[in-house]
Amino acid sequence: MDGWMDGLSIQHCVMINEDTKSSQEERNQRTAFMKKENHSSKLYFTMGDLLQLRAFTSTLLPVALCVLTLMPHSLLGKSSKEDNTGSSALLHRIKRGWVWNQFFVLEEYTGLEPLYIGKLHSDMDKGDGSIKYILTGEGAGTTFTIDDSTGDIHAIQRLDREVKAQYVLRAQARNRLTDRPLEPESEFIVKIQDINDNEPRFLDGPYQATVPEMSKIGTSVIQLTATDADDPTYGNSARVVYSILEGQPYFSVDAKTGMVRVSLADMDRETRENYTVVIQAKDMGGQLGGLAGTTTVNITLSDVNDNPPMFDQRLYQMSVPESVPVGSVVGRIWAKDRDTGVNAEMKYSIIDGDGRDTFDISTDPTNLFGIITVKKPLNFENKPSYTLKVEGANTHLDLAFHHRGPFKDVTIVHVSVEDVDEPPVFDLPAYYIELPEDTEIGTVMKTVSARDPDAANHTVRYSIERSSDPEKYFYIEITSGSLMTVRLLDREEVGWHNITVLAMEMNNPTQISSVSVAVKVLDVNDNPPSLTDYLEAYVCDNAKAGQLIQTVTAVDPDEPLGGQHFYYSLAPEAANNPNFTLRDNQDNTAWILTRRGGWSHQGQTVFYLPIIISDSEQPVQTSTSTLTIRLCSCDQGGNVMSCNAEAYSLPTSLSRGALIAILACIFVLLVMILLMLSLRSHHKKPYLCDEEENVHENIVRYDDEGGGEEDTEAFDIAAMWNPREAHPNLGKMRQDMLPEIESLSRYIPQACVMGGGGDGGVHGYVLAKLLEADMDPCAPPYDSLQTYAYEGEGSVAESLSSLQSGTSNTDHEYDYLNEWGPRFKKLAEMYGVLDTNSPPPW
């Protein structure tokens, strides 16, 4: 055998026969003998056959190949290499090692005993237990075990091809005593044979799909793919066939590809929108016994523009008040479309009617409704109704369904204008008035006019809004609307007046309108100029004649159009004074110059210089301002050192020692005065014992409060009307509190009280109290009464009433009101007192 195997290209074979000498648990197993040359020793491996019939058939192919490799060359024919070398070439035996083949084990073994895989045996094994078999590699010891004495290999765990499809193991025979390897380590593969234990699965289900409505038959909807975990290269375990369980006759599925398609034409979304389709995937090619999985496909028909719009009304009736502003909404219309989304969007337009220029129509933000708005002001008296012809059309058309059109519709809208009571309307939106500030009181400056726009044309009354004229400068005639002044205007105080005139209907006071009237006060030259700087200057005692000591300027609150121009001059009484003169610079400034030199502090040290300032506008306004000039001591640079004139008025013969003596005497005198005042403050005088002191000027303090009308204990009014009855109840006290002092009435002599007669009443009681106070000057005035004489002819103040003033023929003089100060200035003006004899302000 070794001779004819030398030329083989395959270095191993598998032989299958019946091993009648196997152990009894290995019954009916086929044995594969694996032979390997190694130092004249042989190693046999027996694989247990627990495979099913298809596993056995799967091994026929490698067996046949092995048989072919073992056949002599004479049966197979010569190779091309042998033809080249010739028939006389000698065959030499080549020593080769064995290469282990793959071994197959069925997955999902469910037996109670470990699964027998095979047997490892060496020809050196004499059966005396001296050989130890070793198994290493993937799963050795955990998934696979070996009996080290017999070489039997078992699987101790359940095998799953979908978890691990094959295991690579290594086998070796060793001497049990020396642990020396008897055979080189050999590698072999255990492949897990697949069985149909996994059903097809749709990993992404359930599915959502969309297809346009009205689609043709065969339109693709969605591609489905089911995954089978079984081995696709072995049998039909992973060959999947698709079928539809639910969803006919609307949809179908391709059995091989899983493509879902439309199987019914012209499906209408408006009739039915959603469909549920159940798809099944079955392995084993769909044969009986195959495993199956299902999934659900929710199919939605998407909308296409296949329905034209249509108004739900052929005639719309709307109404709008005539007073609504431009842009107000009148109403809305809707052309309904069975489609949705962009296919239902509309565009509206007014295509005809007498209201095309008065009303407008636009689409709302949803692009579904048409909004009719007011484009121009409405007037019931001019036109009470309008008619509009409105068209609504789809904005997105589908040419594939153009034959279902036209995709637009027309309706009629009738708009009625409602009459309302409108407020008055002024003839101008605003008024502007220019008025000189010297306008006399009562001058009519403008006449505003408003009318009732309604057909009734009610009477209009005018007024000025109070908040717009708080100082009440103006008045408006209630019926004619004439605006006039009621106070003198002053541009320098208020240059602009913005008043609001109200117009109100007589028959409906709620109908009020307003208009703004702007009054600009024009300037009039009514204010004299005056000096702007501080009205005081100084002149140095070493000043020469003609020396500038002050530059003066003026200010005028008036604002002439040509600008201000002032003229300066000295007052006539000061024009020829020997000390100072004035020079007008003709640029609104003037210089004050000295006329002489040789100034001395022994003479006059303060000078008053009256200056006349005039403006150039008509009427010319003139004022006089007095400039105070002080004589000061200056250094050579003209800087002021002192302006104290008294220091120079002392006699030159008075020495410093005399000055100190005078100051000392003044100090001693002050100390003596303070000492006397201090001693006097320690003297304590008797409390209210000075008969000359007026007790009516004392502050009276009451710590108790009466109880009101309910309090009958606090005060007995009968004592005031009848003093005789007051004394028997002297011992009766208030029950709510203790009085600080007892009533002084117990000290009243009865003769004094009774002296006024039985009907003396309150007058007698008051006299008694007054007598008691006079008799006891040291008693504290806890209760002080002040009596005022009757007002009238017998009074010093005479009568203060004006009831009989009209009967007097004499004129009353109110000149004294001018002497009462500014608080009574308004009163003096009311009585017509004018201070005509007062001196001018300059």
Tab-separated table of C-alpha atoms in Angstrom, residues 584-763:
chain	number	residue	atom	x	y	z
A	584	ASP	CA	-20.614	151.897	25.190
A	585	ASN	CA	-18.611	149.489	23.043
A	586	GLN	CA	-21.498	148.988	20.542
A	587	ASP	CA	-21.173	145.212	20.885
A	588	ASN	CA	-23.708	144.758	23.723
A	589	THR	CA	-20.983	145.479	26.302
A	590	ALA	CA	-19.841	148.642	28.123
A	591	TRP	CA	-16.743	149.649	30.099
A	592	ILE	CA	-16.700	151.397	33.443
A	593	LEU	CA	-13.651	153.731	33.586
A	594	THR	CA	-12.200	155.943	36.287
A	595	ARG	CA	-12.189	159.719	35.801
A	596	ARG	CA	-9.550	160.525	38.340
A	597	GLY	CA	-6.773	159.135	40.506
A	598	GLY	CA	-5.684	159.744	44.066
A	599	TRP	CA	-8.198	157.528	45.844
A	600	SER	CA	-8.152	157.584	49.647
A	601	HIS	CA	-9.804	155.465	52.309
A	602	GLN	CA	-10.250	158.520	54.502
A	603	GLY	CA	-13.010	159.737	52.249
A	604	GLN	CA	-15.856	157.894	50.456
A	605	THR	CA	-15.190	154.175	49.996
A	606	VAL	CA	-18.463	152.957	48.433
A	607	PHE	CA	-19.857	154.410	45.211
A	608	TYR	CA	-23.227	153.722	43.547
A	609	LEU	CA	-23.288	154.101	39.778
A	610	PRO	CA	-26.767	153.993	38.068
A	611	ILE	CA	-26.584	152.566	34.524
A	612	ILE	CA	-29.381	152.857	31.934
A	613	ILE	CA	-29.738	149.895	29.477
A	614	SER	CA	-32.032	150.153	26.433
A	615	ASP	CA	-32.890	147.666	23.681
A	616	SER	CA	-33.393	148.362	19.980
A	617	GLU	CA	-36.882	146.923	19.395
A	618	GLN	CA	-40.146	148.822	19.344
A	619	PRO	CA	-41.459	149.797	21.742
A	620	VAL	CA	-38.076	150.510	23.296
A	621	GLN	CA	-37.679	149.039	26.781
A	622	THR	CA	-35.323	150.677	29.238
A	623	SER	CA	-34.148	149.752	32.709
A	624	THR	CA	-31.724	151.167	35.261
A	625	SER	CA	-29.343	149.006	37.228
A	626	THR	CA	-27.109	150.268	40.008
A	627	LEU	CA	-23.518	149.118	40.078
A	628	THR	CA	-21.891	149.182	43.527
A	629	ILE	CA	-18.187	150.059	43.429
A	630	ARG	CA	-16.011	149.610	46.502
A	631	LEU	CA	-12.630	151.179	47.119
A	632	CYS	CA	-10.049	148.509	47.920
A	633	SER	CA	-6.366	148.338	48.730
A	634	CYS	CA	-4.424	146.630	45.955
A	635	ASP	CA	-0.828	145.683	45.325
A	636	GLN	CA	1.248	146.868	42.371
A	637	GLY	CA	-0.225	144.100	40.155
A	638	GLY	CA	-3.794	145.242	40.796
A	639	ASN	CA	-4.686	142.326	43.090
A	640	VAL	CA	-7.087	143.189	45.901
A	641	MET	CA	-5.573	143.028	49.369
A	642	SER	CA	-8.297	144.517	51.534
A	643	CYS	CA	-11.597	146.357	51.119
A	644	ASN	CA	-12.064	147.103	54.920
A	645	ALA	CA	-12.677	150.817	55.167
A	646	GLU	CA	-12.884	150.858	58.983
A	647	ALA	CA	-9.241	149.942	59.313
A	648	TYR	CA	-8.365	153.253	57.744
A	649	SER	CA	-10.819	155.347	59.779
A	650	LEU	CA	-9.012	154.929	63.107
A	651	PRO	CA	-7.061	157.921	64.394
A	652	THR	CA	-3.436	157.732	63.637
A	653	SER	CA	-2.509	158.648	67.242
A	654	LEU	CA	-4.200	155.514	68.729
A	655	SER	CA	-1.498	153.079	69.772
A	656	ARG	CA	-1.569	149.311	69.895
A	657	GLY	CA	-1.615	149.297	73.717
A	658	ALA	CA	-4.747	151.411	73.773
A	659	LEU	CA	-6.466	148.994	71.475
A	660	ILE	CA	-5.578	146.079	73.753
A	661	ALA	CA	-6.944	147.925	76.818
A	662	ILE	CA	-10.232	148.635	75.092
A	663	LEU	CA	-10.634	144.976	74.116
A	664	ALA	CA	-9.878	143.876	77.703
A	665	CYS	CA	-12.564	146.142	79.138
A	666	ILE	CA	-15.096	144.774	76.686
A	667	PHE	CA	-14.198	141.226	77.695
A	668	VAL	CA	-14.601	141.967	81.458
A	669	LEU	CA	-17.962	143.593	80.835
A	670	LEU	CA	-19.201	140.505	78.980
A	671	VAL	CA	-18.110	138.213	81.827
A	672	MET	CA	-20.010	140.298	84.378
A	673	ILE	CA	-23.170	140.215	82.309
A	674	LEU	CA	-23.007	136.441	82.009
A	675	LEU	CA	-22.483	136.070	85.781
A	676	MET	CA	-25.519	138.184	86.574
A	677	LEU	CA	-27.669	136.182	84.252
A	678	SER	CA	-26.487	132.948	85.830
A	679	LEU	CA	-27.294	134.143	89.376
A	680	ARG	CA	-30.702	135.360	88.336
A	681	SER	CA	-31.580	131.978	86.783
A	682	HIS	CA	-31.148	130.319	90.217
A	683	HIS	CA	-33.763	132.554	91.817
A	684	LYS	CA	-37.048	130.658	92.117
A	685	LYS	CA	-40.209	132.690	91.967
A	686	PRO	CA	-43.626	131.469	93.397
A	687	TYR	CA	-45.786	129.481	91.018
A	688	LEU	CA	-48.249	131.781	89.332
A	689	CYS	CA	-48.306	134.237	92.204
A	690	ASP	CA	-47.699	137.304	90.073
A	691	GLU	CA	-50.986	139.101	89.984
A	692	GLU	CA	-49.933	140.900	86.833
A	693	GLU	CA	-49.468	137.652	84.898
A	694	ASN	CA	-52.175	136.877	82.378
A	695	VAL	CA	-53.553	133.437	83.197
A	696	HIS	CA	-55.361	133.256	79.850
A	697	GLU	CA	-52.082	132.675	78.050
A	698	ASN	CA	-51.399	129.369	79.814
A	699	ILE	CA	-51.558	126.123	77.894
A	700	VAL	CA	-54.445	124.019	79.154
A	701	ARG	CA	-53.976	120.264	79.120
A	702	TYR	CA	-56.811	117.772	79.495
A	703	ASP	CA	-56.022	114.138	80.171
A	704	ASP	CA	-59.591	112.856	80.164
A	705	GLU	CA	-61.952	112.399	77.260
A	706	GLY	CA	-65.704	112.586	77.386
A	707	GLY	CA	-67.883	109.621	76.699
A	708	GLY	CA	-70.075	111.296	74.108
A	709	GLU	CA	-73.816	111.365	74.210
A	710	GLU	CA	-73.975	108.169	76.248
A	711	ASP	CA	-71.892	109.701	79.077
A	712	THR	CA	-74.301	111.176	81.658
A	713	GLU	CA	-71.762	111.261	84.470
A	714	ALA	CA	-69.011	113.402	83.008
A	715	PHE	CA	-70.894	116.680	82.936
A	716	ASP	CA	-74.145	117.916	84.310
A	717	ILE	CA	-75.634	120.514	82.025
A	718	ALA	CA	-78.172	121.430	84.691
A	719	ALA	CA	-75.421	123.016	86.735
A	720	MET	CA	-74.899	125.585	84.016
A	721	TRP	CA	-78.562	126.402	83.625
A	722	ASN	CA	-79.311	126.418	87.357
A	723	PRO	CA	-76.238	127.007	89.541
A	724	ARG	CA	-78.306	126.548	92.662
A	725	GLU	CA	-78.788	122.871	91.982
A	726	ALA	CA	-75.136	122.337	91.255
A	727	HIS	CA	-73.920	122.667	94.845
A	728	PRO	CA	-75.892	119.849	96.561
A	729	ASN	CA	-74.134	117.362	94.262
A	730	LEU	CA	-70.595	118.503	94.950
A	731	GLY	CA	-69.758	115.180	96.457
A	732	LYS	CA	-70.899	113.249	93.384
A	733	MET	CA	-67.901	112.196	91.336
A	734	ARG	CA	-67.516	110.615	87.881
A	735	GLN	CA	-67.680	106.877	87.977
A	736	ASP	CA	-65.431	106.191	85.003
A	737	MET	CA	-62.306	107.994	86.310
A	738	LEU	CA	-60.916	110.060	89.146
A	739	PRO	CA	-60.623	113.773	88.378
A	740	GLU	CA	-57.284	115.471	88.805
A	741	ILE	CA	-58.857	118.352	90.740
A	742	GLU	CA	-62.199	118.862	92.261
A	743	SER	CA	-64.676	121.155	90.656
A	744	LEU	CA	-64.026	124.780	91.401
A	745	SER	CA	-67.727	125.433	91.699
A	746	ARG	CA	-67.670	124.519	95.399
A	747	TYR	CA	-65.731	127.728	96.040
A	748	ILE	CA	-68.356	129.898	94.412
A	749	PRO	CA	-70.171	132.027	96.982
A	750	GLN	CA	-73.912	131.436	96.899
A	751	ALA	CA	-74.562	135.089	97.026
A	752	CYS	CA	-72.622	135.618	93.814
A	753	VAL	CA	-74.358	132.817	92.078
A	754	MET	CA	-77.779	133.876	93.189
A	755	GLY	CA	-77.141	137.496	92.574
A	756	GLY	CA	-78.059	137.230	88.946
A	757	GLY	CA	-81.579	136.151	89.692
A	758	GLY	CA	-83.260	132.838	89.180
A	759	ASP	CA	-83.080	133.137	85.456
A	760	GLY	CA	-79.405	134.090	85.222
A	761	GLY	CA	-78.547	130.874	83.426
A	762	VAL	CA	-75.201	130.451	81.867
A	763	HIS	CA	-74.329	134.128	82.129
